Coordinates of C-alpha atoms and ligand atoms in Angstrom, one line a residue:
Chain A
M1 CA 123.5 113.6 105.4
K2 CA 122.2 114.7 108.8
I3 CA 119.4 112.6 110.2
I4 CA 117.4 113.5 113.3
V5 CA 115.6 110.7 115.0
L6 CA 112.7 111.6 117.3
V7 CA 112.9 109.3 120.4
K8 CA 110.5 108.9 123.3
Q9 CA 110.7 107.4 126.7
V10 CA 107.6 105.4 127.7
P11 CA 106.5 103.2 130.6
D12 CA 107.4 99.6 130.0
T13 CA 104.2 97.9 128.6
S14 CA 105.0 94.6 130.4
E15 CA 104.3 96.4 133.7
E16 CA 100.8 97.5 134.6
R17 CA 100.4 101.2 133.6
T18 CA 98.2 103.5 135.6
L19 CA 96.5 106.9 135.0
D20 CA 96.1 109.5 137.6
T21 CA 92.3 109.8 137.6
E22 CA 92.5 113.4 138.8
S23 CA 94.7 114.8 136.1
G24 CA 94.4 112.1 133.5
F25 CA 98.1 112.0 133.1
L26 CA 100.1 108.8 133.0
E27 CA 101.7 108.0 136.3
R28 CA 105.3 107.7 135.3
D29 CA 107.5 105.6 137.5
P30 CA 111.0 106.6 136.4
Q31 CA 112.3 103.1 137.2
G32 CA 109.9 101.4 134.8
N33 CA 110.6 103.7 131.9
V34 CA 112.3 102.5 128.7
L35 CA 113.2 103.8 125.3
D36 CA 110.1 103.1 123.2
E37 CA 110.5 100.0 121.0
I38 CA 109.3 102.0 118.0
S39 CA 111.8 104.7 118.6
E40 CA 114.5 102.0 118.6
R41 CA 113.3 100.9 115.2
A42 CA 113.3 104.4 113.8
L43 CA 116.9 104.8 115.1
E44 CA 117.8 101.5 113.6
V45 CA 116.7 102.8 110.1
A46 CA 119.0 105.8 110.5
L47 CA 121.9 103.7 111.8
R48 CA 121.7 101.3 108.9
H49 CA 122.0 104.2 106.5
K50 CA 125.0 105.4 108.5
D51 CA 126.6 101.9 108.5
S52 CA 126.7 102.0 104.7
H53 CA 127.2 105.8 104.1
K54 CA 130.2 107.4 105.7
G55 CA 129.6 111.0 106.7
T56 CA 126.1 110.3 107.9
E57 CA 125.3 112.1 111.2
V58 CA 122.6 110.8 113.5
V59 CA 121.1 113.0 116.2
A60 CA 118.6 111.6 118.7
L61 CA 116.1 114.2 119.8
T62 CA 113.7 113.9 122.7
M63 CA 111.3 116.1 124.7
G64 CA 110.5 115.0 128.2
P65 CA 111.4 115.3 131.9
S66 CA 114.9 115.1 133.2
D67 CA 114.9 111.3 133.4
A68 CA 114.3 111.1 129.7
L69 CA 118.0 111.5 129.5
K70 CA 118.1 107.7 130.1
A71 CA 116.4 107.1 126.8
L72 CA 118.9 109.4 125.0
R73 CA 121.8 107.5 126.5
K74 CA 120.3 104.3 125.2
A75 CA 120.1 105.8 121.7
L76 CA 123.7 107.0 122.0
S77 CA 124.8 103.5 123.1
M78 CA 123.1 102.0 120.1
G79 CA 125.1 104.4 117.8
A80 CA 123.6 107.9 117.6
D81 CA 126.3 110.5 117.4
S82 CA 124.8 113.1 119.8
G83 CA 121.6 113.9 121.6
V84 CA 119.3 116.9 122.0
H85 CA 117.0 117.0 125.1
V86 CA 114.2 119.6 125.3
A87 CA 113.2 119.8 128.9
D88 CA 111.1 122.5 130.5
D89 CA 108.6 122.6 133.3
A90 CA 106.1 124.2 131.0
L91 CA 106.0 121.0 129.0
A92 CA 104.4 118.8 131.7
G93 CA 101.2 117.2 130.3
A94 CA 101.9 118.6 126.8
D95 CA 99.3 117.3 124.2
A96 CA 100.2 116.1 120.7
M97 CA 99.8 119.6 119.2
W98 CA 102.1 121.2 121.7
T99 CA 104.6 118.3 121.6
S100 CA 104.8 118.4 117.8
R101 CA 105.4 122.2 117.8
V102 CA 108.3 121.9 120.2
L103 CA 109.8 119.0 118.3
A104 CA 109.5 120.8 115.0
A105 CA 111.1 123.9 116.5
A106 CA 114.0 121.9 118.0
A107 CA 114.6 120.0 114.8
S108 CA 114.7 123.3 112.8
A109 CA 117.1 124.8 115.3
E110 CA 119.4 121.7 115.1
G111 CA 119.2 121.5 111.2
F112 CA 118.6 118.3 109.3
D113 CA 118.1 116.6 105.9
L114 CA 115.8 114.0 107.2
V115 CA 113.7 113.5 110.4
I116 CA 112.8 109.8 111.2
T117 CA 110.2 108.9 113.8
G118 CA 108.1 105.9 114.9
N119 CA 104.6 105.9 113.5
E120 CA 103.0 105.8 117.0
S121 CA 104.2 105.6 120.5
T122 CA 103.4 102.7 122.8
D123 CA 101.8 104.9 125.5
G124 CA 99.9 107.5 123.5
K125 CA 99.1 105.4 120.5
C126 CA 97.6 108.4 118.7
G127 CA 99.9 108.3 115.7
V128 CA 99.5 112.0 115.0
V129 CA 102.8 113.5 116.0
P130 CA 104.8 112.6 112.8
A131 CA 102.3 114.3 110.5
M132 CA 102.0 117.3 112.9
V133 CA 105.8 117.8 112.9
A134 CA 105.8 117.6 109.1
E135 CA 103.0 120.2 108.9
H136 CA 104.8 122.6 111.3
L137 CA 107.9 122.2 109.1
R138 CA 105.9 122.5 105.9
L139 CA 107.6 119.3 104.7
P140 CA 106.4 116.1 103.0
L141 CA 105.7 113.1 105.3
V142 CA 106.4 109.7 104.0
G143 CA 104.4 108.1 106.7
S144 CA 103.9 104.6 108.2
L145 CA 106.5 102.9 106.1
D146 CA 107.0 99.1 106.5
S147 CA 110.1 99.1 104.3
P148 CA 111.8 102.5 104.4
G149 CA 114.5 103.4 101.9
I150 CA 116.9 106.4 102.0
S151 CA 118.9 107.7 99.1
A152 CA 121.0 110.8 98.7
E153 CA 118.1 112.9 97.4
S154 CA 115.0 111.2 98.5
V155 CA 113.2 108.8 100.9
S156 CA 110.7 106.2 99.8
G157 CA 109.0 103.0 100.9
R158 CA 105.9 100.9 101.1
R159 CA 102.9 101.6 103.3
E160 CA 99.8 99.6 104.0
C161 CA 96.7 101.6 103.6
G162 CA 93.6 99.4 104.2
T163 CA 92.8 98.9 100.5
G164 CA 96.3 97.9 99.5
T165 CA 99.9 98.8 99.5
M166 CA 101.3 102.1 98.3
T167 CA 104.8 103.1 97.3
V168 CA 105.5 106.7 98.2
R169 CA 108.5 109.0 97.7
A170 CA 109.5 112.5 98.7
G171 CA 112.6 114.6 98.0
L172 CA 114.7 115.7 101.0
P173 CA 114.3 117.4 103.3
A174 CA 111.4 115.3 104.6
V175 CA 109.9 113.6 107.6
M176 CA 109.6 109.8 107.6
S177 CA 107.7 107.6 110.0
V178 CA 108.2 103.8 110.3
T179 CA 106.1 101.0 111.6
E180 CA 107.1 98.0 113.7
R181 CA 107.5 96.1 110.5
S182 CA 110.6 98.1 109.7
A183 CA 114.1 97.3 110.9
E184 CA 114.6 95.1 114.0
A185 CA 116.7 97.2 116.4
R186 CA 120.3 96.2 117.3
F187 CA 121.4 95.8 120.9
P188 CA 124.0 98.3 122.2
T189 CA 127.5 96.8 122.3
F190 CA 129.7 97.0 125.3
K191 CA 131.9 99.5 123.5
G192 CA 128.8 101.4 122.5
I193 CA 127.7 101.7 126.2
L194 CA 131.2 103.0 127.1
T195 CA 131.4 105.6 124.4
A196 CA 127.8 106.8 124.9
K197 CA 129.0 108.4 128.2
K198 CA 131.3 110.6 126.3
K199 CA 128.9 111.7 123.6
S200 CA 127.4 115.2 123.8
V201 CA 123.8 115.8 124.9
K202 CA 122.6 119.4 124.3
N203 CA 120.0 120.6 126.8
V204 CA 117.5 123.0 125.2
A205 CA 115.0 125.2 127.1
L206 CA 111.8 126.4 125.5
A207 CA 112.9 130.0 125.4
E208 CA 115.9 129.1 123.2
L209 CA 113.4 127.8 120.6
G210 CA 111.4 131.1 120.8
L211 CA 108.5 129.3 122.5
S212 CA 107.0 129.6 126.0
G213 CA 104.2 128.2 128.0
A214 CA 102.0 131.1 126.8
T215 CA 102.6 130.2 123.1
V216 CA 100.5 127.1 123.5
S217 CA 97.3 129.2 124.0
T218 CA 97.4 130.4 120.4
A219 CA 96.1 127.0 119.2
G220 CA 93.5 124.5 120.4
R221 CA 94.3 122.6 123.5
S222 CA 93.0 119.2 124.4
V223 CA 91.5 119.3 127.9
I224 CA 90.6 116.3 129.9
L225 CA 87.2 116.4 131.6
S226 CA 87.0 113.1 133.4
V227 CA 88.8 109.7 133.7
A228 CA 87.3 106.4 134.8
R229 CA 88.7 103.0 135.3
V230 CA 87.1 100.5 133.0
E231 CA 85.8 97.3 134.9
G232 CA 88.2 94.5 134.1
R233 CA 86.7 91.3 132.9
S234 CA 87.1 87.9 134.6
G235 CA 87.4 84.4 133.4
G236 CA 84.3 82.2 132.9
R237 CA 84.1 78.5 132.4
K238 CA 87.3 76.5 131.8
I239 CA 87.3 72.9 130.8
V240 CA 90.0 70.4 130.0
D241 CA 89.9 68.7 126.6
H242 CA 90.4 64.9 126.1
N243 CA 91.1 64.2 122.5
G244 CA 88.7 66.8 121.1
S245 CA 85.8 66.0 123.5
A246 CA 85.7 69.7 124.4
A247 CA 84.6 70.6 120.8
T248 CA 81.0 69.5 121.5
E249 CA 80.7 71.6 124.6
L250 CA 82.2 74.6 122.8
M251 CA 79.7 74.2 120.1
E252 CA 76.8 74.2 122.6
F253 CA 78.2 77.3 124.3
L254 CA 78.3 79.1 120.9
A255 CA 74.9 77.9 120.0
D256 CA 73.5 79.1 123.4
R257 CA 74.9 82.6 122.7
Q258 CA 73.5 82.6 119.1
L259 CA 77.1 82.7 117.8
L260 CA 76.9 79.8 115.3
Chain B
M1 CA 72.4 123.3 114.5
S2 CA 76.1 123.7 113.8
N3 CA 77.9 122.1 110.8
I4 CA 80.1 119.1 111.5
V5 CA 82.6 118.2 108.9
A6 CA 82.7 114.4 108.2
F7 CA 85.8 113.5 106.2
I8 CA 85.0 110.8 103.6
E9 CA 87.9 108.5 102.7
L10 CA 87.3 107.1 99.2
S11 CA 87.6 103.5 98.3
Q12 CA 89.6 102.2 95.3
D13 CA 86.6 102.5 93.0
G14 CA 86.3 106.2 93.8
G15 CA 83.1 105.9 95.8
P16 CA 82.7 106.5 99.6
G17 CA 84.8 104.1 101.5
P18 CA 83.8 101.7 104.4
G19 CA 84.1 104.5 107.0
A20 CA 81.6 106.8 105.4
R21 CA 78.6 105.4 107.3
E22 CA 80.4 105.7 110.7
V23 CA 81.7 109.2 110.3
L24 CA 78.4 110.5 109.1
K25 CA 76.6 108.7 112.0
A26 CA 79.0 110.2 114.5
A27 CA 78.7 113.7 113.0
S28 CA 74.9 113.4 113.2
Q29 CA 75.2 113.1 117.0
L30 CA 76.9 116.5 117.1
G31 CA 75.1 118.6 114.5
D32 CA 74.5 118.7 110.7
P33 CA 76.8 116.3 108.9
I34 CA 78.6 117.8 105.9
A35 CA 80.5 115.1 103.9
V36 CA 83.9 116.5 102.8
L37 CA 86.0 114.7 100.2
A38 CA 88.8 115.2 97.6
T39 CA 88.1 113.6 94.3
S40 CA 89.1 113.9 90.6
S41 CA 85.5 114.7 89.9
L42 CA 82.4 114.4 92.1
S43 CA 79.9 111.9 90.6
G44 CA 76.1 111.8 91.1
S45 CA 76.3 108.3 92.5
T46 CA 78.8 109.4 95.2
V47 CA 76.4 112.3 96.2
G48 CA 73.5 109.8 96.2
Q49 CA 75.4 107.4 98.5
L50 CA 76.4 110.1 100.9
A51 CA 72.8 111.4 100.9
A52 CA 71.5 108.0 101.9
L53 CA 74.1 107.9 104.7
G54 CA 72.8 111.2 106.1
A55 CA 75.0 114.0 104.6
K56 CA 73.2 117.3 104.8
G57 CA 75.9 118.8 102.6
V58 CA 78.6 117.5 100.3
F59 CA 81.7 119.6 99.9
A60 CA 84.2 118.4 97.3
G61 CA 87.7 119.6 96.4
E62 CA 88.3 118.6 92.8
T63 CA 91.8 117.9 91.5
E64 CA 93.5 115.4 89.2
L65 CA 96.2 115.0 91.8
T66 CA 94.2 112.7 94.2
S67 CA 95.9 109.5 93.0
S68 CA 99.5 110.9 92.7
C69 CA 99.9 113.3 95.5
L70 CA 99.7 111.8 99.0
Q71 CA 97.2 113.5 101.3
E72 CA 97.7 117.1 100.4
P73 CA 94.5 117.3 98.2
E74 CA 92.5 115.9 101.2
V75 CA 94.1 118.2 103.8
E76 CA 93.6 121.3 101.6
T77 CA 90.0 120.4 100.8
L78 CA 89.3 120.1 104.6
A79 CA 91.1 123.4 105.3
K80 CA 88.9 125.0 102.6
A81 CA 85.8 123.4 104.1
V82 CA 86.6 124.6 107.5
Q83 CA 86.9 128.2 106.2
A84 CA 83.6 127.9 104.3
L85 CA 81.5 126.0 106.8
D86 CA 82.8 127.2 110.2
P87 CA 82.1 123.8 111.7
A88 CA 81.9 122.9 115.4
A89 CA 84.1 119.9 114.8
V90 CA 85.9 117.8 112.1
L91 CA 85.6 114.0 112.3
V92 CA 87.9 111.6 110.5
V93 CA 88.0 107.8 110.8
N94 CA 91.3 106.7 112.4
T95 CA 92.9 104.8 109.5
T96 CA 96.6 105.0 108.5
S97 CA 95.8 107.9 106.1
G98 CA 92.9 109.4 108.1
R99 CA 95.0 110.1 111.1
E100 CA 97.8 111.7 109.1
I101 CA 95.3 113.9 107.3
A102 CA 93.6 114.9 110.6
A103 CA 97.0 115.7 112.2
R104 CA 98.0 118.0 109.4
L105 CA 94.6 119.7 109.3
A106 CA 94.7 120.3 113.1
V107 CA 97.9 122.2 112.7
R108 CA 96.9 124.0 109.6
A109 CA 93.6 125.2 111.1
S110 CA 95.1 125.9 114.6
G111 CA 92.8 123.4 116.1
G112 CA 93.2 120.7 118.7
L113 CA 93.3 117.0 118.1
T114 CA 91.6 114.1 120.0
A115 CA 92.6 110.7 118.7
D116 CA 90.7 107.4 118.5
A117 CA 87.4 108.4 120.0
V118 CA 84.9 105.6 120.7
A119 CA 82.0 108.0 121.4
V120 CA 81.2 111.7 120.8
R121 CA 78.5 113.9 122.3
K122 CA 77.6 117.5 122.8
Q123 CA 77.5 118.6 126.4
D124 CA 77.0 122.2 127.6
G125 CA 77.9 123.5 124.2
M126 CA 81.1 121.5 124.2
V127 CA 82.1 118.7 121.8
V128 CA 83.1 115.9 124.1
A129 CA 85.0 112.8 122.9
T130 CA 85.5 109.6 124.8
R131 CA 88.6 107.5 124.3
L132 CA 89.8 104.2 125.8
V133 CA 93.5 104.4 126.8
L134 CA 96.2 102.0 128.1
G135 CA 94.8 99.0 126.3
G136 CA 91.2 99.8 127.3
T137 CA 91.8 99.9 131.0
Y138 CA 90.7 103.6 131.3
S139 CA 88.1 105.7 129.6
V140 CA 88.9 109.4 129.2
D141 CA 86.4 112.2 128.3
S142 CA 88.1 115.3 126.8
T143 CA 87.3 118.4 124.8
V144 CA 89.2 121.0 122.9
E145 CA 89.5 124.5 124.1
D146 CA 90.3 127.6 122.1
G147 CA 90.3 126.0 118.7
L148 CA 88.5 123.7 116.3
P149 CA 88.2 120.1 117.6
V150 CA 89.6 117.6 115.1
I151 CA 88.6 114.1 116.2
T152 CA 89.7 110.8 114.8
L153 CA 87.2 107.9 115.3
R154 CA 88.0 104.3 116.1
P155 CA 86.8 102.2 113.2
G156 CA 84.0 99.9 114.2
A157 CA 83.0 101.9 117.3
F158 CA 80.0 103.7 115.8
E159 CA 77.0 101.6 115.1
G160 CA 73.9 102.5 113.1
Q161 CA 73.2 104.9 110.3
A162 CA 72.2 108.6 110.2
R163 CA 68.8 109.4 108.6
P164 CA 69.0 110.0 104.8
A165 CA 69.1 113.7 103.8
E166 CA 69.0 115.9 100.8
P167 CA 72.5 117.4 100.6
V168 CA 73.4 120.8 99.4
V169 CA 76.4 120.2 97.0
T170 CA 79.4 122.4 96.7
S171 CA 82.4 121.6 94.6
L172 CA 85.5 123.7 93.9
G173 CA 88.5 123.4 91.8
L174 CA 91.5 122.8 94.1
K175 CA 94.9 124.3 93.8
V176 CA 97.4 121.9 95.4
D177 CA 100.8 122.8 96.6
T178 CA 102.8 119.6 96.0
R179 CA 106.0 120.9 97.6
A180 CA 105.0 119.7 101.0
A181 CA 103.6 116.4 99.9
A182 CA 104.9 112.9 99.1
A183 CA 104.3 111.4 95.7
V184 CA 102.4 108.2 95.2
E185 CA 104.5 106.1 92.8
A186 CA 102.6 102.9 92.8
F187 CA 99.6 101.2 94.3
T188 CA 98.9 97.5 94.6
P189 CA 95.4 96.6 95.7
G190 CA 95.3 94.1 98.5
A191 CA 94.2 90.6 97.8
D192 CA 90.4 90.7 97.4
S193 CA 89.2 88.9 100.5
H194 CA 85.9 87.2 100.8
R195 CA 86.2 87.6 104.6
P196 CA 84.8 90.5 106.6
D197 CA 87.1 93.4 107.4
L198 CA 89.0 92.7 110.7
R199 CA 88.4 96.1 112.2
T200 CA 84.6 96.0 111.9
A201 CA 83.9 92.2 111.9
E202 CA 81.3 90.9 114.3
R203 CA 83.3 87.7 114.7
V204 CA 87.1 87.2 114.8
V205 CA 89.1 84.0 115.0
A206 CA 92.7 84.7 115.8
G207 CA 95.8 82.4 116.0
G208 CA 99.1 82.7 117.8
R209 CA 102.5 81.2 117.9
G210 CA 101.0 78.1 119.5
L211 CA 99.8 77.0 116.0
L212 CA 103.5 76.3 115.3
S213 CA 103.3 76.5 111.5
K214 CA 101.7 78.1 108.5
E215 CA 100.1 74.8 107.7
N216 CA 98.5 74.6 111.1
F217 CA 97.4 78.2 110.8
V218 CA 95.0 77.1 108.0
L219 CA 92.8 75.8 110.9
V220 CA 92.4 79.4 112.0
E221 CA 91.2 80.4 108.5
Q222 CA 88.9 77.4 108.3
L223 CA 87.2 78.1 111.6
A224 CA 86.9 81.8 110.6
D225 CA 85.2 80.8 107.4
A226 CA 82.9 78.3 109.2
L227 CA 81.8 81.1 111.5
G228 CA 81.8 83.9 108.9
A229 CA 84.6 85.6 110.9
A230 CA 87.6 87.7 110.1
V231 CA 91.1 86.3 110.7
G232 CA 93.3 87.9 113.4
A233 CA 96.7 87.0 114.8
S234 CA 99.1 87.7 117.6
R235 CA 102.3 89.6 116.8
A236 CA 104.3 86.4 117.3
A237 CA 102.2 84.7 114.6
V238 CA 102.8 87.6 112.3
D239 CA 106.5 87.6 113.1
S240 CA 106.6 83.8 112.4
G241 CA 105.2 84.5 109.0
F242 CA 102.0 82.5 109.5
I243 CA 100.0 85.5 108.2
A244 CA 100.3 89.1 106.8
S245 CA 100.8 91.9 109.3
G246 CA 97.4 93.5 108.6
A247 CA 95.9 90.7 110.7
Q248 CA 97.8 91.7 113.9
V249 CA 95.5 92.4 116.9
G250 CA 96.8 94.3 119.8
Q251 CA 98.6 97.3 121.1
T252 CA 100.6 97.9 117.9
G253 CA 98.0 96.2 115.6
V254 CA 94.4 96.8 115.3
S255 CA 91.9 97.1 118.1
V256 CA 88.8 95.0 117.7
S257 CA 85.6 94.6 119.8
P258 CA 83.5 91.9 118.0
E259 CA 80.6 89.9 119.4
L260 CA 82.9 86.8 119.4
Y261 CA 86.7 86.5 119.6
V262 CA 88.2 83.1 119.4
A263 CA 91.9 82.9 120.5
L264 CA 93.8 79.8 119.3
G265 CA 97.3 79.2 120.7
I266 CA 97.6 82.7 122.0
S267 CA 99.0 83.2 125.5
G268 CA 97.2 86.5 126.1
A269 CA 100.1 88.9 126.7
V270 CA 99.0 92.4 127.9
Q271 CA 99.9 93.8 124.5
H272 CA 97.6 91.4 122.7
R273 CA 94.8 91.8 125.3
A274 CA 94.9 95.6 124.7
G275 CA 93.5 95.1 121.3
M276 CA 90.7 92.5 122.0
Q277 CA 89.6 92.6 125.6
S278 CA 86.5 94.7 124.9
S279 CA 85.1 91.8 122.8
K280 CA 81.7 90.7 124.0
T281 CA 82.4 87.0 124.2
I282 CA 85.9 85.5 124.3
V283 CA 86.8 81.9 123.7
A284 CA 90.3 80.6 124.2
I285 CA 92.0 77.3 123.4
N286 CA 95.4 76.9 124.9
K287 CA 97.6 73.9 126.0
D288 CA 98.8 75.8 129.1
A289 CA 96.1 75.8 131.9
D290 CA 97.9 78.9 133.3
A291 CA 97.9 81.0 130.2
P292 CA 96.7 84.6 131.0
I293 CA 94.2 84.5 128.1
F294 CA 92.0 82.3 130.4
D295 CA 91.7 85.2 132.9
I296 CA 89.5 87.0 130.4
A297 CA 87.9 84.1 128.5
D298 CA 84.2 83.4 128.9
F299 CA 84.8 79.9 127.7
G300 CA 88.3 78.3 128.0
I301 CA 89.5 75.0 126.8
V302 CA 92.8 73.6 128.1
G303 CA 93.9 71.6 125.1
D304 CA 95.6 71.3 121.8
A305 CA 94.1 73.6 119.2
T306 CA 95.1 71.3 116.4
T307 CA 93.0 68.6 117.9
V308 CA 90.0 70.6 119.1
V309 CA 89.5 72.8 116.1
P310 CA 89.1 69.9 113.5
Q311 CA 86.6 68.3 115.9
L312 CA 84.8 71.5 116.2
L313 CA 84.7 72.0 112.4
H314 CA 83.4 68.5 112.0
A315 CA 80.7 69.0 114.7
M316 CA 79.6 72.2 113.1
A317 CA 79.4 70.6 109.7
V318 CA 77.1 67.8 110.8
R319 CA 75.0 70.0 113.2
T320 CA 71.3 70.3 112.4
P321 CA 70.1 73.6 113.8
Ligands
LIG401 C1 106.0 97.3 122.4 C2 105.4 95.9 122.2 C3 104.2 95.9 121.4 C4 103.6 94.7 121.2 N1 102.4 94.7 120.4 C5 101.7 93.5 120.2 C6 100.5 93.5 119.5 O1 100.0 94.5 119.0 N2 99.9 92.3 119.4 C7 100.3 91.1 120.0 O2 99.7 90.1 119.8 N3 101.5 91.1 120.6 C8 102.2 92.3 120.8 N4 103.4 92.3 121.4 C9 104.0 91.0 121.8 C10 103.5 90.3 123.0 O3 104.2 90.8 124.1 C11 103.6 88.8 122.9 O4 104.9 88.4 122.7 C12 102.7 88.1 121.8 O5 101.4 88.6 121.9 C13 102.8 86.6 122.0 O6 102.1 86.0 121.0 P1 101.5 84.5 121.2 O7 100.5 84.6 122.3 O8 101.0 84.1 119.8 O9 102.8 83.7 121.5 P2 103.2 83.0 122.9 O10 103.2 84.0 124.0 O11 104.5 82.3 122.6 O12 102.1 82.0 123.2 C14 101.8 80.9 122.5 C15 100.8 80.1 123.3 O13 100.4 79.0 122.5 C16 100.1 77.9 123.4 N5 100.2 76.7 122.7 C17 101.3 76.1 122.2 N6 101.0 75.0 121.4 C18 99.6 74.9 121.5 C19 98.7 74.1 120.9 N7 99.1 73.0 120.1 N8 97.4 74.3 121.1 C20 97.0 75.3 121.9 N9 97.8 76.2 122.4 C21 99.1 76.0 122.2 C22 101.2 78.1 124.5 O14 100.7 77.5 125.7 C23 101.2 79.6 124.6 O15 100.4 80.1 125.6 C24 104.1 93.5 121.7 C25 105.2 93.5 122.5 C26 105.9 94.7 122.7 C27 107.1 94.8 123.6

């Protein structure tokens, strides 16, 4: 089975992240970028299948500027067999529609039985790319799985959906997205880091996918009109408790604000 | 006025789900709200409920496949509605299903997608959506050019109710192509909770790793019940097995902005704050005087939650208002 895992490089969330208030784009400091935690989990799901099924091929696919190569190398050191990197100047500031179109085209060009992706990235948090990729490919999406399962002919799993839990299944080929409740990602081994350097990473330009900056104008584009920094809040009263004495003061505070 | 498609997610009993009021309210701010839904058969009571919530039209795709075929009946109904109604925008509440449906529709209808809007308005003929990004530290206004705007709405962000209307009702038999859809094999309804829904609750009491055990976490639930609040949690509390994952608040959990948020034994990591810092009043109880949660708390108690909460519960019980 050939599995493509969509991976993304994102700014580390433990650092402060800033937006350029002119363009509305994330200011990306290449130093502070990491492979998204949810991408690592998606990769882990693929690698576990590979661990128990010889002959499984795992390809990490990313779209992003040249330094996104770092994220691919991390994926390779965890155990992916090869990488595909779609990089093109025309992709700067690509919205979800454009991104999903490019990822779908690149996945098609590479060929696959299954595409696995995180349900939402840490920086965008839109959670729409997996379904868009599936729609571009006209394939089923088994989306937002907490407990993904892969068999030779199908993929399945449980998803939470507000009113309860659903079990869903689709035959291959298909697109699967996983939540942060899925597999805990492994750490790269020393050997993994060494061999990652020798693994192949294919660079793909838009033209090779039959796409160009002009193709984007055939569909709706999301356009940013304005960006504003939201006033941060600051701490108020802080008291030290002695054996529960603070409870009375807290109750008075809540009563004052009509919150009891 | 232009038509605005308001996608109605159905609840388990087949009637309009909890997001119906919000999506129709938001749609009424942009034009004439048309409720669009996929159902096995459109009932008079559903039409009545949507009318009361302000639908000027009801457009239903009818198929027996709604419970066995994941999302395709909904996406196809929306695509048909877009063709028939030529709407200025499509609005969908940002739930697990809603956003996947919206995403597929945006591609199928060659539209553009704006995710997780907290406000929508019409400005110079454009449909403008406001989103809060990077954990609520920035607000971004955007529109869609050269295509149909498909907008997902943050649950709980739209208050009030549109004026009742007398809807024009259209229903059509739907042909569903099941090849590009997953099958639903089983459904287990969630435990029926007497507590308010976390996403839209006016009060939330949340607990973190500082509670140390599932037994202690009961204090969070007791305080929630005493305040009529929903129960929330940090990721560390969920990972420790104190509570189910649906309660997770934060960057990778749900975002809430209630009147009152009480954080017990939660340090206030940026990823947690991202999901709760727009709450109106924040109360924190934490042993560590330097915990970052105090930087955003309106009322902070440096102390042991397992001591303060029982005292608070007692004081509330004997209080005569
Ligand atoms: C990509 C990513 C996404 C994430 N998404 C989320 C998310 O959505 N939501 C989320 O919450 N986290 C998220 N996290 C995790 C986050 O970074 C923190 O690890 C987590 O929020 C910590 O939870 P906590 O505050 O319960 O635990 P801790 O940070 O361990 O804090 C426990 C606190 O309890 C206090 N304490 C201990 N005993 C007591 C007592 N008896 N009484 C009172 N206080 C006590 C301690 O002083 C401490 O401050 C994410 C992390 C990453 C990397």
